[in-house]
Coordinates of C-alpha atoms in Angstrom, one line a residue:
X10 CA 5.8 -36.9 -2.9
X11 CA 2.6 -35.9 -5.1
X12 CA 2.4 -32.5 -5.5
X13 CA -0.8 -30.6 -6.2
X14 CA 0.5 -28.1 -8.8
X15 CA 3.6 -28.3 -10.6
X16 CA 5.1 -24.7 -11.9
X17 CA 7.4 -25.2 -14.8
X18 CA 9.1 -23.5 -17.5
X19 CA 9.5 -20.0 -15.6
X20 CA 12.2 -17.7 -14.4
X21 CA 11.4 -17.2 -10.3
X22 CA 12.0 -14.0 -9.0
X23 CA 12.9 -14.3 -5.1
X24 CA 13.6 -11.6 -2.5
X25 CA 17.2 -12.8 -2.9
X26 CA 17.9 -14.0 -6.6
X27 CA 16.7 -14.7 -9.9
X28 CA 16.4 -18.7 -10.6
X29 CA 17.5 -20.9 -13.3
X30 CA 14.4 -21.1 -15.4
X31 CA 14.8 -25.0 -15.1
X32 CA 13.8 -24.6 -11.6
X33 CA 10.0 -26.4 -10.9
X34 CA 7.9 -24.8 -8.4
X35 CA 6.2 -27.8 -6.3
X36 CA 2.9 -26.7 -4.4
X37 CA 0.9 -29.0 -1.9
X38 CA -2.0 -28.5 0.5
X39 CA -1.7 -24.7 -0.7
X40 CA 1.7 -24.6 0.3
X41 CA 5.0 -24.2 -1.8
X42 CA 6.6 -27.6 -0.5
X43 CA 9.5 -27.9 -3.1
X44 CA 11.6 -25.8 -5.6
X45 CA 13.9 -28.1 -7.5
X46 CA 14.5 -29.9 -10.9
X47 CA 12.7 -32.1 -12.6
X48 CA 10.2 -32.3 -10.0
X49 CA 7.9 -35.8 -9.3
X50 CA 4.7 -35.9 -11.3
X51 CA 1.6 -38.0 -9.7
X52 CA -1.9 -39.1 -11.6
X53 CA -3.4 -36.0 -10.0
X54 CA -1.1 -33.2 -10.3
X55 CA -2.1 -30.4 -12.1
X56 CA 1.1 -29.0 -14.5
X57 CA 1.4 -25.1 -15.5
X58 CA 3.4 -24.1 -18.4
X59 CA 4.8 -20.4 -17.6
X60 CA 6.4 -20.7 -21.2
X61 CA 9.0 -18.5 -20.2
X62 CA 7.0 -16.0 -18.0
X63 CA 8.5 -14.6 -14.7
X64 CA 6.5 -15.7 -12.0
X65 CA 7.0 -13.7 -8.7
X66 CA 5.1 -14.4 -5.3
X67 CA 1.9 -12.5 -5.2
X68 CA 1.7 -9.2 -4.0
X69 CA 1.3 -7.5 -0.9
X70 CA -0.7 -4.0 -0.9
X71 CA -0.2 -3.5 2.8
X72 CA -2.4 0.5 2.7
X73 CA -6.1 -0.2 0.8
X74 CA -9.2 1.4 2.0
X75 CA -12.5 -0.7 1.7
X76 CA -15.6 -0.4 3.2
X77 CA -14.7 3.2 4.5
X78 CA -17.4 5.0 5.7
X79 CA -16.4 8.2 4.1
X80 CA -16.6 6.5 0.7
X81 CA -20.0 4.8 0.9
X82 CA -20.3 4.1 -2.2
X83 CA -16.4 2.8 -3.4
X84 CA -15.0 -0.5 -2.8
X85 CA -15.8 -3.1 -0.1
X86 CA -14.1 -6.0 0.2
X87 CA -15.7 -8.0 -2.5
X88 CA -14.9 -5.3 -5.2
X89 CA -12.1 -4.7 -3.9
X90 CA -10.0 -7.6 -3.7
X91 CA -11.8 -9.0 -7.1
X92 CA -9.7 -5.7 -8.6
X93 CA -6.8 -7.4 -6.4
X94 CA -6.4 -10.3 -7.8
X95 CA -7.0 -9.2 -11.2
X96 CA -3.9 -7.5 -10.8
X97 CA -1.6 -10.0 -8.9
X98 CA -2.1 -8.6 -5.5
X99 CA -2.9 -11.8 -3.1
X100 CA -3.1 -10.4 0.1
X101 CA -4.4 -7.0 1.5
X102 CA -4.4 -5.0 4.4
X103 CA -7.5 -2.9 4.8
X104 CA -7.9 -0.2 7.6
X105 CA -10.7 -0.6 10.5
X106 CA -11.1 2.9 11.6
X107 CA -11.9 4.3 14.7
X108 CA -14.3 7.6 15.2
X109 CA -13.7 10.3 17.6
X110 CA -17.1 9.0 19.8
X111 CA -16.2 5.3 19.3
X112 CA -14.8 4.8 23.2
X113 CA -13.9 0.9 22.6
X114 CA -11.9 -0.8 19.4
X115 CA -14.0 -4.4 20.0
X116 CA -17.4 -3.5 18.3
X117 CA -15.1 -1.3 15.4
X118 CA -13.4 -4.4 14.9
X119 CA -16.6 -6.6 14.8
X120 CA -18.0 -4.3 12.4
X121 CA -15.0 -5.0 10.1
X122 CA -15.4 -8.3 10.2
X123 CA -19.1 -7.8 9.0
X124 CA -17.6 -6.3 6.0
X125 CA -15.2 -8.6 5.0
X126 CA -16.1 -11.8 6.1
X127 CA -17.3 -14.2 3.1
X128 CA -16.6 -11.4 0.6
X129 CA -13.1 -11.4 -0.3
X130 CA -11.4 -12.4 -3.1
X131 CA -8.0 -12.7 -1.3
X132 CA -6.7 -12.8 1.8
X133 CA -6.6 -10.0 4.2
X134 CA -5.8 -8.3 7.3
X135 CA -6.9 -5.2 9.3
X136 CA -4.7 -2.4 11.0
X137 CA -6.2 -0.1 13.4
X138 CA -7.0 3.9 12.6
X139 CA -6.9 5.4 16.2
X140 CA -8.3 8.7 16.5
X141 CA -9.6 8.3 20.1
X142 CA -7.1 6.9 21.5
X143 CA -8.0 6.7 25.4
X144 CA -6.0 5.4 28.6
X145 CA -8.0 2.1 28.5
X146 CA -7.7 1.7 25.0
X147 CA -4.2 2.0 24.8
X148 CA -3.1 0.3 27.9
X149 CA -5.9 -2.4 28.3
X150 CA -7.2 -3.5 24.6
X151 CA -4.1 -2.7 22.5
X152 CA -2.8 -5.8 24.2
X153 CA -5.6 -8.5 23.4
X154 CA -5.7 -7.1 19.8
X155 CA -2.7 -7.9 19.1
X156 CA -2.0 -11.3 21.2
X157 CA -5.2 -12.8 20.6
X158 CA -6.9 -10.8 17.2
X159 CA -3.9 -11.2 15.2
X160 CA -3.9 -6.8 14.3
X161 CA -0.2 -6.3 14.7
X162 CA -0.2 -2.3 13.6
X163 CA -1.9 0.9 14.3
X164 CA -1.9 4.3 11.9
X165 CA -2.2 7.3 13.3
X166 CA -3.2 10.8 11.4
X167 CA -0.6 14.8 11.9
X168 CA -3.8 16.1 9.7
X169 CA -7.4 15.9 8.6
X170 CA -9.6 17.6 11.5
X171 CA -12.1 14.5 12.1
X172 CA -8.8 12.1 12.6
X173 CA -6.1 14.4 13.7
X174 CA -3.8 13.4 17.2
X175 CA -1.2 15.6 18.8
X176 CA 1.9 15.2 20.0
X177 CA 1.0 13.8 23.4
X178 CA -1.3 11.4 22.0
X179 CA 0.9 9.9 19.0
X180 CA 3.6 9.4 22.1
X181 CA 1.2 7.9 24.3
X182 CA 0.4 5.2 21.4
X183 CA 4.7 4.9 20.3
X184 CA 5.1 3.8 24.3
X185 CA 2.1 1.3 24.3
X186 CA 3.5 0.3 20.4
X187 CA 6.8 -0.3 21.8
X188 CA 6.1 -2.4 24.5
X189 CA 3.7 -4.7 22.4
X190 CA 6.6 -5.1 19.3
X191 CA 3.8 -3.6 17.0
X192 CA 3.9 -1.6 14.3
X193 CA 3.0 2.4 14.1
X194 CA 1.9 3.9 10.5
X195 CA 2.3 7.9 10.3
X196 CA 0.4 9.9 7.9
X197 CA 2.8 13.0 8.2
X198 CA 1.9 16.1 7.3
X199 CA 1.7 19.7 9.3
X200 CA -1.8 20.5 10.0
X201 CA -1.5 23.7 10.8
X202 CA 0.4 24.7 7.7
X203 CA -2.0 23.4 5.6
X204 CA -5.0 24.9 7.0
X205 CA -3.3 28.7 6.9
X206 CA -2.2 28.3 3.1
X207 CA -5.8 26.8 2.1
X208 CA -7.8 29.7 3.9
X209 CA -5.3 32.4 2.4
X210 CA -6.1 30.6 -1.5
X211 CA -9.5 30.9 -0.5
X212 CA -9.9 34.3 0.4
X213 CA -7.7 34.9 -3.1
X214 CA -10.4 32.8 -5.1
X215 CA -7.5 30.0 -5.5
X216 CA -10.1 27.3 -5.2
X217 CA -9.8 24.8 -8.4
X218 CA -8.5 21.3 -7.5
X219 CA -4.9 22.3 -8.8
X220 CA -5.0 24.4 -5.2
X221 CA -4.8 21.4 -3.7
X222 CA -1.5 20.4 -4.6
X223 CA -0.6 24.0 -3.7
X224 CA -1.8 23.9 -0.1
X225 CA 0.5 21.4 1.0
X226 CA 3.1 21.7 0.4
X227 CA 6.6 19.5 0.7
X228 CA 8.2 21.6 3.3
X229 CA 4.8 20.6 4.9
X230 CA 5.6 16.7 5.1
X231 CA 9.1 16.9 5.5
X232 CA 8.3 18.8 8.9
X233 CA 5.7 16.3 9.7
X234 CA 7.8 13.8 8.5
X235 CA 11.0 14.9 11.0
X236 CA 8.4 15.2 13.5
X237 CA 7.0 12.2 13.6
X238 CA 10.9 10.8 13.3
X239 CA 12.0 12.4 16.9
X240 CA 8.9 11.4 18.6
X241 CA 9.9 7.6 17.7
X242 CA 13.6 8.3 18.4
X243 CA 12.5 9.6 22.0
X244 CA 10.6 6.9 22.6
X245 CA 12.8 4.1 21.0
X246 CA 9.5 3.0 18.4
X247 CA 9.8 1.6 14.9
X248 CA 7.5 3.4 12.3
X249 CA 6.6 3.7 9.1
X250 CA 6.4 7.0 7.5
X251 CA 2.9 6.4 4.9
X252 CA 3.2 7.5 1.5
X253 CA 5.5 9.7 1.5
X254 CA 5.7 11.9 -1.5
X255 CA 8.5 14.4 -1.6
X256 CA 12.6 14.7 -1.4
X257 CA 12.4 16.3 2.1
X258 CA 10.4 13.9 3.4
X259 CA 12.5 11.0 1.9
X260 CA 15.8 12.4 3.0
X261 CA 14.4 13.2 6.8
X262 CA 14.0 8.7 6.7
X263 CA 17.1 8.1 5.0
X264 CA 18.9 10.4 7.6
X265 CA 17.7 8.4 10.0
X266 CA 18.0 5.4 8.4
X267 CA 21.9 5.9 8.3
X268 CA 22.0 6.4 12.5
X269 CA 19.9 2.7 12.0
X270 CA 17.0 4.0 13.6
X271 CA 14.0 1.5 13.1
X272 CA 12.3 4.1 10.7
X273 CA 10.9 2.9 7.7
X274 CA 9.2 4.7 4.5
X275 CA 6.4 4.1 2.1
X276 CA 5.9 5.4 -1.4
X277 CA 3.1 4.7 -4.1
X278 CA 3.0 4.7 -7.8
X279 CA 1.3 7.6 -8.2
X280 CA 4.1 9.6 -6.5
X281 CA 6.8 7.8 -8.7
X282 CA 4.6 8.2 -12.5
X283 CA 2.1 11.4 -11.8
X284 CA 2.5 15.2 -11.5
X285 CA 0.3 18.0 -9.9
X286 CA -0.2 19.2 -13.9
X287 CA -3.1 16.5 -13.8
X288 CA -4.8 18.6 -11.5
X289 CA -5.4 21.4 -14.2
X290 CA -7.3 19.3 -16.5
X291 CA -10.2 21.2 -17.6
X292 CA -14.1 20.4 -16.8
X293 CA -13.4 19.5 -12.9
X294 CA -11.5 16.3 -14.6
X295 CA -8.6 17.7 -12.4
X296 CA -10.4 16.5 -9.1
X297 CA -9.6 13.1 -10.3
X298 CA -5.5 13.6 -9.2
X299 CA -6.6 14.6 -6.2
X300 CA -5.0 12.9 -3.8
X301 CA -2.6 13.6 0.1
X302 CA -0.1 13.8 0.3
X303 CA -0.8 16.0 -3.1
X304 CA 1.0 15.2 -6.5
X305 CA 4.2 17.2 -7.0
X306 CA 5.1 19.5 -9.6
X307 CA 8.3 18.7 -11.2
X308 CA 9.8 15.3 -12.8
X309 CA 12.8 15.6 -10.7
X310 CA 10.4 15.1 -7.7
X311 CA 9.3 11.7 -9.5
X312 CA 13.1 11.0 -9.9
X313 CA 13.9 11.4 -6.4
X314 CA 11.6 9.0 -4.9
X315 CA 12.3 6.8 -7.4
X316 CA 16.1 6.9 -6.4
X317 CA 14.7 6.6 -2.8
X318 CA 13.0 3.0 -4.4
X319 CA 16.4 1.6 -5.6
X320 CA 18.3 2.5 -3.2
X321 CA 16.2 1.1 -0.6
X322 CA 15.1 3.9 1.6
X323 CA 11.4 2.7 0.9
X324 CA 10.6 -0.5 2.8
X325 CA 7.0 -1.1 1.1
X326 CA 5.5 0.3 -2.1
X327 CA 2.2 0.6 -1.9
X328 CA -1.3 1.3 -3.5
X329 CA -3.4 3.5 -0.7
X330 CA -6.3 2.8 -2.8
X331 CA -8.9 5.1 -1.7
X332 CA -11.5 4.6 -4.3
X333 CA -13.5 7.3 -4.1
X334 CA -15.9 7.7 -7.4
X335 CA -16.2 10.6 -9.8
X336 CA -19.8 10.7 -10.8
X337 CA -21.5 10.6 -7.2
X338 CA -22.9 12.2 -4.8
X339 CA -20.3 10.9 -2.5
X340 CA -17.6 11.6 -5.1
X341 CA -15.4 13.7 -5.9
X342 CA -18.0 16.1 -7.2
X343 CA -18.6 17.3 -3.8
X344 CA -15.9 19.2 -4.9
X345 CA -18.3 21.6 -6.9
X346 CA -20.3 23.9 -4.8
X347 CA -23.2 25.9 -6.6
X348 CA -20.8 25.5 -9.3
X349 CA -18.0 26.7 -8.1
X350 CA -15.0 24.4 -7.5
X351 CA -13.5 24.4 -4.1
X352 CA -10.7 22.0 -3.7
X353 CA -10.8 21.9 0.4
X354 CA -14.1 19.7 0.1
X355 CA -12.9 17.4 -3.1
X356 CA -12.3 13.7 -1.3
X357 CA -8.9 12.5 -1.0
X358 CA -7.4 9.8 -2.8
X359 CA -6.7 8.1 -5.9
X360 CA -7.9 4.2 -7.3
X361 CA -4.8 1.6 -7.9
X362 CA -5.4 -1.6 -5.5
X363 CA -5.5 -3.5 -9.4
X364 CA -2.9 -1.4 -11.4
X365 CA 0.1 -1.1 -8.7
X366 CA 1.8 -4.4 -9.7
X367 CA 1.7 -3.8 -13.3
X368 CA 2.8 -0.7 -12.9
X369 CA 6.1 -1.1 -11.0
X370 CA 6.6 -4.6 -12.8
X371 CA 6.8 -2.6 -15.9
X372 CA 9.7 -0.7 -14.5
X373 CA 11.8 -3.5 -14.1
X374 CA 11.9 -4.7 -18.0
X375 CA 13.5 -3.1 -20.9
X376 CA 16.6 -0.7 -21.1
X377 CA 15.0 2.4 -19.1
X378 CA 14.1 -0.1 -16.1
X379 CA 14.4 2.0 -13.0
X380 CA 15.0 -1.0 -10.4
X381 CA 15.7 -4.4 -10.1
X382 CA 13.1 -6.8 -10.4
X383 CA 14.7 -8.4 -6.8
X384 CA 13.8 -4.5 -5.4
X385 CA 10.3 -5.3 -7.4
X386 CA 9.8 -8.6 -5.3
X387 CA 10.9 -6.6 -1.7
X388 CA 9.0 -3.6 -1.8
X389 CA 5.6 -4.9 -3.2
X390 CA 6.2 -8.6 -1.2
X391 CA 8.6 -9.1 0.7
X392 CA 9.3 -6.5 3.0
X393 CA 5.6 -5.5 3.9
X394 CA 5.0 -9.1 4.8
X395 CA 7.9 -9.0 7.4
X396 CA 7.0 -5.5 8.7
X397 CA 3.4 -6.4 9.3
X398 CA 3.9 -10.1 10.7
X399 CA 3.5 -12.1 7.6
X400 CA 7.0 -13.2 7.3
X401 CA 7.6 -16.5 6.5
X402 CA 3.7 -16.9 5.5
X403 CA 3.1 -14.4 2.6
X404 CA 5.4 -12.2 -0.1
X405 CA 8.1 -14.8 -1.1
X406 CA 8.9 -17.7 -3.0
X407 CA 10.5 -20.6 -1.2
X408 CA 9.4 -24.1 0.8
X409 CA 6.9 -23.5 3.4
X410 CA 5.3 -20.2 2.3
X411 CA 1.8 -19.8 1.0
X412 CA 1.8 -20.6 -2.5
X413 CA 0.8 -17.2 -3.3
X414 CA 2.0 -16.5 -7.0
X415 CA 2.5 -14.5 -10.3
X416 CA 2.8 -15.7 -13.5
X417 CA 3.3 -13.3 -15.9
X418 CA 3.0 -13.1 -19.4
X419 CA 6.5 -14.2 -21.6
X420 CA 9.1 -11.6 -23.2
X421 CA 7.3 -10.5 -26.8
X422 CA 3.9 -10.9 -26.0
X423 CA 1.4 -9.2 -28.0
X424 CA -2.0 -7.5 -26.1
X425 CA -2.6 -5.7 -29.1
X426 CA -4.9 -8.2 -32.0
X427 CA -2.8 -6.5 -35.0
X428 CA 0.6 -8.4 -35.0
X429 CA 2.1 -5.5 -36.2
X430 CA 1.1 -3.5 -32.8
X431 CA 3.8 -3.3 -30.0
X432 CA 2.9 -0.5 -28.1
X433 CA 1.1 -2.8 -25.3
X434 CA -1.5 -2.9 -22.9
X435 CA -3.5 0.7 -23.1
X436 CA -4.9 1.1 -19.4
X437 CA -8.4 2.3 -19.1
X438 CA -11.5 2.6 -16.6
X439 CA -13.3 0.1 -18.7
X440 CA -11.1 -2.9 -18.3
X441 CA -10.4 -2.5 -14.5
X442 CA -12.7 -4.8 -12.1
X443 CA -12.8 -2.0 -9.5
X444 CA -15.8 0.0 -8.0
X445 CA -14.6 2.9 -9.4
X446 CA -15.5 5.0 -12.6
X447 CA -11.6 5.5 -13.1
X448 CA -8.6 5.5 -13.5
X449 CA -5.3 7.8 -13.1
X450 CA -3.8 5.8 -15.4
X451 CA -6.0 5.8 -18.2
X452 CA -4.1 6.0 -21.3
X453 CA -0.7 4.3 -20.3
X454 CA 0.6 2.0 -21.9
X455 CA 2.3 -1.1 -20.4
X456 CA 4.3 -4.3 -21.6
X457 CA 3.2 -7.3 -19.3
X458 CA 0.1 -7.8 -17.1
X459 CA -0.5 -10.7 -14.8
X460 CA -1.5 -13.6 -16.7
X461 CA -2.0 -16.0 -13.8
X462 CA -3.0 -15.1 -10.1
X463 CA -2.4 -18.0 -7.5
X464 CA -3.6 -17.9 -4.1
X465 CA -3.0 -20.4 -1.4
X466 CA -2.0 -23.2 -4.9
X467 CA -5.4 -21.9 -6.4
X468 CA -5.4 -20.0 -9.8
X469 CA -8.2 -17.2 -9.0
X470 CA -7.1 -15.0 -12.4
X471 CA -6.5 -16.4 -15.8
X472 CA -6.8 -13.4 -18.2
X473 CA -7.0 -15.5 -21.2
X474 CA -9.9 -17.9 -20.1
X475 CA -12.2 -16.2 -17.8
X476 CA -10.3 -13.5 -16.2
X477 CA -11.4 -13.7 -12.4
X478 CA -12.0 -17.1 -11.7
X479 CA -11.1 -17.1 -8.3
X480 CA -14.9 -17.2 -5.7
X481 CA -15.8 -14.4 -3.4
X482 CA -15.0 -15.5 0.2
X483 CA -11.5 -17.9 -1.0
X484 CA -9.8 -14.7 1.1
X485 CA -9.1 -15.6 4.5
X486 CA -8.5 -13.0 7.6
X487 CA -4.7 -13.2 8.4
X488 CA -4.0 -13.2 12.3
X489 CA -0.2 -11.9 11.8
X490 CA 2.2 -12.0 14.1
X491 CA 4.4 -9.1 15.6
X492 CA 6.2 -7.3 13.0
X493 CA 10.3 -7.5 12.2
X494 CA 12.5 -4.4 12.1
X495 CA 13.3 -4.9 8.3
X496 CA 15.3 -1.6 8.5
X497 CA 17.6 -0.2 11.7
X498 CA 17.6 -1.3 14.7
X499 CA 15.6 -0.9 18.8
X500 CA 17.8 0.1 21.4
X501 CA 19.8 3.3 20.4
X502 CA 19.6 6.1 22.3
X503 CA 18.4 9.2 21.0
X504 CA 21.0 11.9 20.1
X505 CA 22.6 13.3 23.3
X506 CA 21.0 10.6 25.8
X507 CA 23.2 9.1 28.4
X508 CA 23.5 5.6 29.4
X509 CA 20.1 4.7 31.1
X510 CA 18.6 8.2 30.7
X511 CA 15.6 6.6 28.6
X512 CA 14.8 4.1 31.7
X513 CA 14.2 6.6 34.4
X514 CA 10.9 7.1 32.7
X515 CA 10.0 4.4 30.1

């Protein structure tokens, strides 16, 4: 056989195992057909040194926002995914999002297309924001979404006013998810608290963006979060709990989890590295951290989801990049109002779509690593691949996936030009290929970056000679499959059900 591109001199990192680093990685037709020794060289196949890199399969940030409306002027899909790639992250899943008056999902959908199509740097898939979610929505076009436009998972708001469902509704969508095998994202967090504690602040004149953090607070996700976790054990539906952020909310999942309900949780790196204290920073900077679930206050909160990381409560470690700007009149300055700031109106969320792999890679290495660089590959790869209907496709290294790769730089690399400088790679704004004028992470410093980006056998990122080298539109949409239950298991009954009790009126 003549392979396309030859991968040598590298240590693989699998779901499953760490490779010899003799062990060739053989890529044809833009899939990995061989891994193996000494692999065949033909006339036309293109060799790449790792010299002594890890290479890992490219990542999968499975929560991004582009092309929101509510952030006109923060990423879409070209700048985007060109911060993607630039970071290792190969394939994305982007939301299309449904308004309140929008009574059909087929021109929503269409319209997401428009966005992405011939812009994207990487591949990329859409999941479904439901906010109105009607009888003929949910019984008649759920169905061809998923069977025939590939959109194997909906998400589904407990808070925010415009976006918000109740109770009946988010069981209304768990049956209709549950007969289609699809997958149901919660954002978890009670409503109600939320909105008593910020009016009581604002009456008090509590109103700078530290408030924020304040006004939800954890006992207001874990209820959520426990919420959300008996509506899908009545109705027998797999979910994933969305960024979760606190203890209470972690230990509600891995309580359920140990029954083997099919409930699975996501965390992000800025709940695992940041702290409300960022908030405080003077000059509105605070607005910045702003972000919901909010940063929490203490680093034993950081140490907890971290343990809930290794021991493998979280299925999917994600970015939620919401890339809502600073300096704009869309930004996070609408935050100030006749000078004053009021934190109720700062837009949520933070920037990381390029920084989430470098971040979490760089908790692998050295003696204070805080997982394995196996639990590296599964929760930024892996696992969101097989929970969203990649499996098999996308977020692993072996023969007949996409040869969607990482190649990172070798142990003892210098980023700094003095020779005598080891502190690393500084993170800034400045050297980020975002639309956004920061970063959270500005200022931290970091031993390895992605030094190749492969997509589909095609280097699209070579920091030393070119950086982004990949074209606009290489991305392809992803028709997925159905998900896999990577956690738990379907068919339990719910505590204190009798035999058949569910069927008398699923």
């Amino acid at each position: 056989m003549s392979f396309d591109l030859i991968i040598t001199n590298g240590t693989i990192v699998t779901s499953a195992d760490i490779l010899d680093p003799k062990v060739e990685i053989g890529v044809k037709d833009g899939k990995i057909i061989a891994l193996g020794y000494s692999l065949p060289r033909g006339p036309k196949t293109q060799v790449l040194d790792a010299e002594g890199a890890y290479i890992t399969p490219g990542g999968v940030d499975s929560h991004v926002h582009l092309a929101q409306a509510e952030s006109p002027d923060g990423d879409n899909f070209e700048t985007g995914t060109r911060g993607a790639i630039a970071g290792g992250t190969t394939t994305v899943l982007a939301f299309a999002s449904q308004r309140r008056t929008d009574d059909s999902l087929f021109p929503v959908l269409e319209a997401y297309h428009g966005k992405a199509r011939g812009q994207s740097y990487c591949d990329y898939g859409f999941h479904f924001i439901l906010t109105n979610p009607t009888k003929h929505i949910v019984n008649e076009e759920l169905p061809v979404l998923v069977n025939k436009e590939g959109i194997s998972s909906v998400k589904l708001y407990m808070t925010y006013e415009p976006m918000k469902l109740d109770d009946r509704a988010i069981l209304d969508i768990m049956m209709a998810a549950r007969q289609l095998g699809i997958t149901t994202m919660i954002h978890a967090e009670n409503s109600d608290m939320i909105a008593l504690i910020t009016e009581r602040l604002e009456a008090r004149g509590l109103t700078d963006p530290f408030y924020h953090s304040v006004s939800r607070p954890q006992i207001a996700e874990g209820e959520a979060t426990n919420r959300a976790i008996c509506l899908a054990e009545l109705t027998d539906t797999p979910v994933l709990i969305v960024h979760v952020s606190s203890e209470m909310a972690m230990n509600h999942i891995r309580e359920a989890q140990t029954r083997m309900l099919p409930i699975h949780g996501e965390t992000c790196p800025h709940y695992l590295l940041l702290l409300s204290e960022r908030m405080q920073a003077p000059d509105f900077e605070g607005a910045k951290a702003v972000c919901s679930p909010p940063l929490r206050h203490d680093l034993r909160d950081l140490s907890a989801i971290w343990r809930g990381v290794a021991n493998g409560t979280f299925t999917t470690l994600s970015s939620d990049h919401a890339p809502t700007k600073f300096s704009s009149p869309y930004g996070k300055t609408l935050g100030m109002k006749n000078g004053f700031p009021v934190f109720r109106n700062i837009p949520n969320g933070l920037p990381g779509i390029e920084t989430r792999l470098p971040l979490i890679f760089n908790q692998t290495i050295g003696p204070n690593a805080k997982i394995s660089l196996t639990q590296f590959v599964q929760t930024t790869s892996t696992k969101p691949a097989r929970l969203y209907g990649l499996g098999g496709v996308k977020g692993d290294i072996a023969p007949g996936y996409d040869a969607d790769l990482v190649i990172w730089y070798p142990p003892g690399h210098r980023f700094a030009a003095d020779p005598d400088d080891t502190a690393g790679l500084c993170i800034s704004a400045s050297m980020l290929h975002h639309n956004c004028d920061y970063t959270p992470y500005e200022g931290m410093k970091l031993m390895n970056w992605p030094r190749y980006t492969i997509i589909r056998g095609q280097i699209v990122w070579d920091r030393d000679n070119g950086g982004v080298i990949g074209s606009k539109g290489f991305g392809e949409f992803l028709k997925r499959k159905k998900g896999s239950v990577v956690t738990g298991q379907t068919g339990g009954l719910a505590q204190g059900m009798m035999d058949g009790e569910r069927e008398l009126w699923l």
